[in-house]
C-alpha positions as MATLAB code, in Angstrom:
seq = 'XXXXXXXXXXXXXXXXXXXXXXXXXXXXXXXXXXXXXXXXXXXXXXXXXXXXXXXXXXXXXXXXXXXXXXXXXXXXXXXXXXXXXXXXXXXXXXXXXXXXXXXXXXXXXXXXXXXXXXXXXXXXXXXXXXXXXXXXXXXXXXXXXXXXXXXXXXXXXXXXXXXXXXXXXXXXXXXXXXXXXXXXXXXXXXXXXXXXXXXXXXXXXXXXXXXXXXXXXXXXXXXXXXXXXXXXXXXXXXXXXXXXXXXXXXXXXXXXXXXXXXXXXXXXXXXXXXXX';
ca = [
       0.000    0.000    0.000;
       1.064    3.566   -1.020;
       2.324    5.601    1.677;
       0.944    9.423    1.796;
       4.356   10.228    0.877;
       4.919    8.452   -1.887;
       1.408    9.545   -3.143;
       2.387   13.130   -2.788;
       5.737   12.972   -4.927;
       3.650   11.045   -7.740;
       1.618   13.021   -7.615;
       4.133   16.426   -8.276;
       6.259   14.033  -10.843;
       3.113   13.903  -12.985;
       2.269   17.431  -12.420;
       6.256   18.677  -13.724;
       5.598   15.544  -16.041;
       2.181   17.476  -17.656;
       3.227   21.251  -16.775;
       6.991   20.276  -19.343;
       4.528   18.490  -21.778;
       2.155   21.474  -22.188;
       5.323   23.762  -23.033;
       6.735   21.549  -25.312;
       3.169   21.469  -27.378;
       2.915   25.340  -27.306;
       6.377   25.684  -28.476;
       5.451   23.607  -31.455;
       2.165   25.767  -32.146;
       4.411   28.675  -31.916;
       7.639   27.592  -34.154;
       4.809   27.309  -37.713;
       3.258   30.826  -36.741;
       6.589   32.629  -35.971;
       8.208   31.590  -39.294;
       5.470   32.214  -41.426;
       4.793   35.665  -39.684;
       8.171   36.843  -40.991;
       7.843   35.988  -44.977;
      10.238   37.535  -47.242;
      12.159   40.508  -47.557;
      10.831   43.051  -49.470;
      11.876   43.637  -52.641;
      14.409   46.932  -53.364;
      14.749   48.736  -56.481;
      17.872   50.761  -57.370;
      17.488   53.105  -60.433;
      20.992   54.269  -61.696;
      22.752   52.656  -59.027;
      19.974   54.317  -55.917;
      17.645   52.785  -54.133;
      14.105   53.663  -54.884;
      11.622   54.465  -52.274;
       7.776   53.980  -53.033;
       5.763   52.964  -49.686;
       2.534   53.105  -51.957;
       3.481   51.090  -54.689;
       6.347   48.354  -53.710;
       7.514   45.837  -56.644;
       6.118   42.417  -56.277;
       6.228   38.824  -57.915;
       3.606   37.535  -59.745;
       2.718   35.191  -62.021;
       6.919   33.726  -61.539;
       7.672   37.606  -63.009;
       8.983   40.788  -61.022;
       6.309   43.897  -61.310;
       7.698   47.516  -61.027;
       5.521   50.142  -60.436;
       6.068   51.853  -63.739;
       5.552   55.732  -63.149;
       7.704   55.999  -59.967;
      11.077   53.636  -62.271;
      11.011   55.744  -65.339;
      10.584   59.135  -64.231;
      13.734   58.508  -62.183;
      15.235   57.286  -65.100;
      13.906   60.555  -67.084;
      11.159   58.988  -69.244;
       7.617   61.223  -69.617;
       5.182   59.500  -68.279;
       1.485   59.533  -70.403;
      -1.200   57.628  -69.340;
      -4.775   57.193  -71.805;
      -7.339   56.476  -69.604;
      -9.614   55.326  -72.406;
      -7.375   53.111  -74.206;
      -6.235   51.720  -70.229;
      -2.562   52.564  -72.652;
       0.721   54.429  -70.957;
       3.538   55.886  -72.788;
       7.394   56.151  -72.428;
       8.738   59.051  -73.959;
      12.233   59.956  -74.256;
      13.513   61.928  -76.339;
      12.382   60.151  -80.085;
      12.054   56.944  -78.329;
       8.379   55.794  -77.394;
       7.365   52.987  -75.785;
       3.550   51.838  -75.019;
       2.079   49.277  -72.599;
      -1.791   48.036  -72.700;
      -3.482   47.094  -69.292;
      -3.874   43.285  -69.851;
      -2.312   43.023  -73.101;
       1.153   40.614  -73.394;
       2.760   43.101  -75.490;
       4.414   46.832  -76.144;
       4.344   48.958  -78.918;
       8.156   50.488  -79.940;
       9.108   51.672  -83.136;
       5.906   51.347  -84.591;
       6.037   47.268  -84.605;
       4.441   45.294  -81.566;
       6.996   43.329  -79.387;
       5.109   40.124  -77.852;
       5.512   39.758  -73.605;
       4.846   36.320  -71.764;
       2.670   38.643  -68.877;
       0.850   41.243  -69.179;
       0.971   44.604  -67.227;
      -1.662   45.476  -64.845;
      -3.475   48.410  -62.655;
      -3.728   48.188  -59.014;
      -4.594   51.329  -56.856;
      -4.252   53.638  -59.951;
      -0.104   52.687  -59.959;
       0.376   50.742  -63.052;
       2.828   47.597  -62.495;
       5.283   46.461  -65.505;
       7.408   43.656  -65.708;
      11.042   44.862  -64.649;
      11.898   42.090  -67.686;
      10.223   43.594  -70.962;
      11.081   47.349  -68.921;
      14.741   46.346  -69.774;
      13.860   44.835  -73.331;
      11.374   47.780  -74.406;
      13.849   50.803  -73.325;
      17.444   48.708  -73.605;
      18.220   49.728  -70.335;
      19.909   46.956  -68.270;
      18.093   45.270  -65.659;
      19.012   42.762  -63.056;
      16.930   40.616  -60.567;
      18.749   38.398  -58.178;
      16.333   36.088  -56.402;
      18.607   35.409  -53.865;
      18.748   38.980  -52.633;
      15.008   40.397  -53.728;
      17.173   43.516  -55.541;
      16.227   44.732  -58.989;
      18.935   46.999  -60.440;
      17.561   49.413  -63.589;
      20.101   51.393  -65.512;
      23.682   52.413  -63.883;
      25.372   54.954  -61.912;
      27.189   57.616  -63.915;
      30.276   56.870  -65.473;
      32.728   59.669  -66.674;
      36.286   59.136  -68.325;
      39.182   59.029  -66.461;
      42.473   59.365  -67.859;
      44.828   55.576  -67.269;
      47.408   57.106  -65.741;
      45.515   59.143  -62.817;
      43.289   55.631  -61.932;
      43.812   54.069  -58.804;
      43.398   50.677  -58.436;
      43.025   48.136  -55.384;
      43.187   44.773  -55.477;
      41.767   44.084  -52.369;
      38.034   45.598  -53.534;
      37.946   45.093  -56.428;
      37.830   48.148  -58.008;
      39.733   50.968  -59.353;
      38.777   54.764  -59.157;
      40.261   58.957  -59.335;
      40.150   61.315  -56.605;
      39.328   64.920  -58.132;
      42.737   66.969  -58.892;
      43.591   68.850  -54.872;
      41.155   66.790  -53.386;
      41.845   66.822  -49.686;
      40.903   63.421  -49.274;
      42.770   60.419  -47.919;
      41.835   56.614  -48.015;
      42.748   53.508  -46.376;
      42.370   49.843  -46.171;
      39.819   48.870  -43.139;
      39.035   45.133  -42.745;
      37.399   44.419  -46.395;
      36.490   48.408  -47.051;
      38.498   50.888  -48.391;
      37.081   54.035  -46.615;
      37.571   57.567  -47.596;
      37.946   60.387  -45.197;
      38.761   64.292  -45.060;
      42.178   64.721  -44.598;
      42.431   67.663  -42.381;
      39.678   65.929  -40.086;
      41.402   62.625  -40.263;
      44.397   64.156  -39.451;
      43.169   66.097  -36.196;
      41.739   62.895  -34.995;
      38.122   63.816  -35.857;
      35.650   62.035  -37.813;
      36.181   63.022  -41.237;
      34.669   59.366  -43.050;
      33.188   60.318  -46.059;
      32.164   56.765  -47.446;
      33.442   53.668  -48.446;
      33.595   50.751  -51.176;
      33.434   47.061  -50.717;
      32.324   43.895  -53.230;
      29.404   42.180  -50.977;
      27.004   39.177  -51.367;
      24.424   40.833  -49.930;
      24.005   44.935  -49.904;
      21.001   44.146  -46.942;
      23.159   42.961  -44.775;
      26.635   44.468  -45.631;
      25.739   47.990  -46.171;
      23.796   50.728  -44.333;
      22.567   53.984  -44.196;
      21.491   54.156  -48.390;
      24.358   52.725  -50.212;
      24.997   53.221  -54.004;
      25.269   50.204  -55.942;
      27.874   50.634  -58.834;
      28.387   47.309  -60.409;
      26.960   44.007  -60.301;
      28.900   40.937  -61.508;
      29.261   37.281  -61.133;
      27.330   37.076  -58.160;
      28.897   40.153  -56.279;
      27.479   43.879  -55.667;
      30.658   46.522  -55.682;
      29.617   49.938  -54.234;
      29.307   53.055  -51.836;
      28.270   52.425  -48.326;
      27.894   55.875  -46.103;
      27.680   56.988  -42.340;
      24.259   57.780  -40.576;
      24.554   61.042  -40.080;
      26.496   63.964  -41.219;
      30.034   64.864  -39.122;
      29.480   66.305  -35.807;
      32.068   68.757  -36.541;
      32.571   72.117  -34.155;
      35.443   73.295  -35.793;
      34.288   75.951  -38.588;
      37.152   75.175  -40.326;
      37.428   71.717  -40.331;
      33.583   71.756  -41.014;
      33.909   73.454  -44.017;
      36.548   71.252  -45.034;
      34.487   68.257  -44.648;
      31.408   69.672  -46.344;
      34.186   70.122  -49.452;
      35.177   67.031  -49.798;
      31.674   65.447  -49.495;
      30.216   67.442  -52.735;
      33.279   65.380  -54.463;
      31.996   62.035  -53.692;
      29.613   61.642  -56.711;
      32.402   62.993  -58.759;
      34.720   59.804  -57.135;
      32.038   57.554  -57.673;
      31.277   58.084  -61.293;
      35.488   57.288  -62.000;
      34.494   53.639  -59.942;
      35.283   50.420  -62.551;
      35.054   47.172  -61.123;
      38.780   45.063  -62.354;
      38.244   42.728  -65.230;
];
């Protein structure tokens, strides 16, 4: 016969025993809901190298194809934007070159012939959504989706000429570039960036980073604070990564400095060429 005792601690073993079991079963109702919760990242755009920002109208996939909201791409790429409510038809116009897209239709209109699509674009919230594909065929732009990342890339930063002997190139990047004649800047090798600062900062012991280059995998985890992407190739994104926010600099000199050598940093940028 049971003693009291032993009843008792039974009695608490199967309690732990039941208590451990109902934690276990909530964790497993839990794990499902947590990871579908999350879903993918969003999908970025970068237009001539910077990322695009449209909270009302983000890309998405559908039907296995990549949809751009049309207006907010091709005005940043410089395109007039007409849309005939009638005919449900909008217009590219650049220059001489015209390009039209029919709600629901699978193909565009260029150079008077019609160009067949395998989708068709559509209307959603008055934004009308093109395939970032046929974008790139209809306009012979170049366009890039990596899966593996969710980035589309349309067009390319600027690229001016620079002559051979004033390019500077580093291995260890990637990539070579040209600092503007008197430029008071001064770079450096830090970990796998080469960063860029303002000499007469840098040299007081201030903060004078200006920016930075690197080759990445992945620009959403390896960069911050709206980074410039100036190549893509093989797998690899080479480009511009920058601070938060601007110098705290109390020095009026020194300020000024900075301030000069940060207006040069597109002119840097557009010398970037990624090393054959």
């Amino acid at each position: 016969m049971e003693t009291r005792e032993n009843l008792y601690r039974m009695k608490e073993k199967k309690e732990v025993f039941m208590k451990k079991m109902a934690a276990w079963v909530l964790c497993l109702l839990l794990i499902p809901s947590a990871v579908l919760a999350k879903g993918p990242d969003p999908i970025e755009v970068y237009v001539n190298g910077r990322e695009l920002l449209v909270e009302d109208a983000a890309p998405v996939i559908r039907h296995d194809r990549t949809f751009l909201p049309l207006r907010a791409v091709t005005e940043e790429l410089g395109y007039t934007v007409t849309w005939d409510r009638a005919k449900k038809e909008v217009t590219l116009t650049k220059g001489k070159e015209a390009v039209a897209m029919t709600i629901g239709k699978k193909s565009y209109r260029s150079g008077g012939k019609d160009v067949a699509m395998d989708v068709a674009p559509y209307l959603e919230k008055n934004r009308t959504f093109i395939p970032a594909r046929y974008l790139g065929k209809a306009t012979g732009l170049p366009v890039e989706w990596v899966p593996t990342t969710r980035i589309v890339t349309v067009g390319q930063y600027p690229k001016k000429d620079v002559p051979a002997g004033e390019r500077i190139d580093v291995e260890d990047v990637g990539m070579s570039f040209a600092l503007p004649k008197d430029a008071n800047i001064v770079y450096r090798l830090v970990g796998n960036r080469l960063c860029f600062y303002e000499k007469s900062n840098d040299d007081a012991g201030g903060d004078g980073f200006l920016f930075s280059l690197s080759a990445v995998k992945n620009p959403r985890t390896a960069w911050n604070n709206h980074p410039v992407i100036l190549a893509y190739r093989d797998g690899v994104y080479y480009g511009a990564d920058f601070r938060g926010d601007p110098a705290d600099i109390q020095d009026e000199t020194l300020k000024s400095n900075f301030e000069k050598a940060y207006d040069l940093i597109d002119d840097i940028l557009m010398t970037v060429e990624v090393r054959q």
